[in-house]
Coordinates of C-alpha atoms in Angstrom, one line a residue:
G94 CA -79.1 108.2 29.1
H95 CA -82.7 108.4 29.3
S96 CA -84.8 109.9 31.5
P97 CA -85.5 107.9 35.0
L98 CA -88.7 108.7 34.4
F99 CA -89.4 106.1 32.2
D100 CA -90.2 102.4 32.6
E101 CA -89.3 100.2 30.8
D102 CA -93.2 99.6 29.0
V103 CA -91.8 103.0 27.5
Y104 CA -89.2 101.1 25.6
A105 CA -91.3 97.9 24.2
A106 CA -93.9 100.9 22.7
I107 CA -90.9 102.8 21.2
D108 CA -88.9 99.3 20.1
M109 CA -88.4 100.0 16.1
R110 CA -89.1 95.4 15.3
A111 CA -92.4 96.7 17.5
C112 CA -93.9 100.0 15.6
L113 CA -93.2 97.7 12.9
D114 CA -94.9 95.5 13.3
R115 CA -97.3 97.7 14.3
R116 CA -97.8 99.1 10.5
T117 CA -100.1 96.6 8.5
S118 CA -101.5 98.0 6.1
F119 CA -100.5 96.9 2.5
G120 CA -97.7 97.2 1.2
G121 CA -96.2 97.8 5.0
P122 CA -93.5 96.6 6.6
T123 CA -94.5 94.1 8.8
K124 CA -92.6 90.8 7.9
E125 CA -96.3 88.8 6.3
S126 CA -96.4 92.0 4.4
V127 CA -93.0 91.4 2.7
L128 CA -93.5 88.1 2.1
R129 CA -96.5 88.4 0.6
Q130 CA -95.1 91.2 -2.0
I131 CA -92.4 88.3 -3.0
Q132 CA -94.8 85.8 -3.1
S133 CA -97.1 88.7 -5.1
V134 CA -94.1 89.3 -7.4
R135 CA -93.1 85.6 -7.9
E136 CA -96.2 85.2 -9.1
T137 CA -96.2 87.9 -11.5
L138 CA -92.6 87.0 -12.6
K139 CA -93.9 83.2 -13.8
N140 CA -95.6 84.3 -15.8
Y141 CA -93.2 86.4 -17.8
N142 CA -90.8 83.0 -18.3

């Protein structure tokens, strides 16, 4: 188990989704960033077809 010294707020801070959502740099793993990257690739592929 985990240390009894940890409160619930610690678990919120280290939650995987929360950690990913804080990485907002270009090309980062946030949902919005990934969707932008997908859209960019789709636009690029349109130019080849």
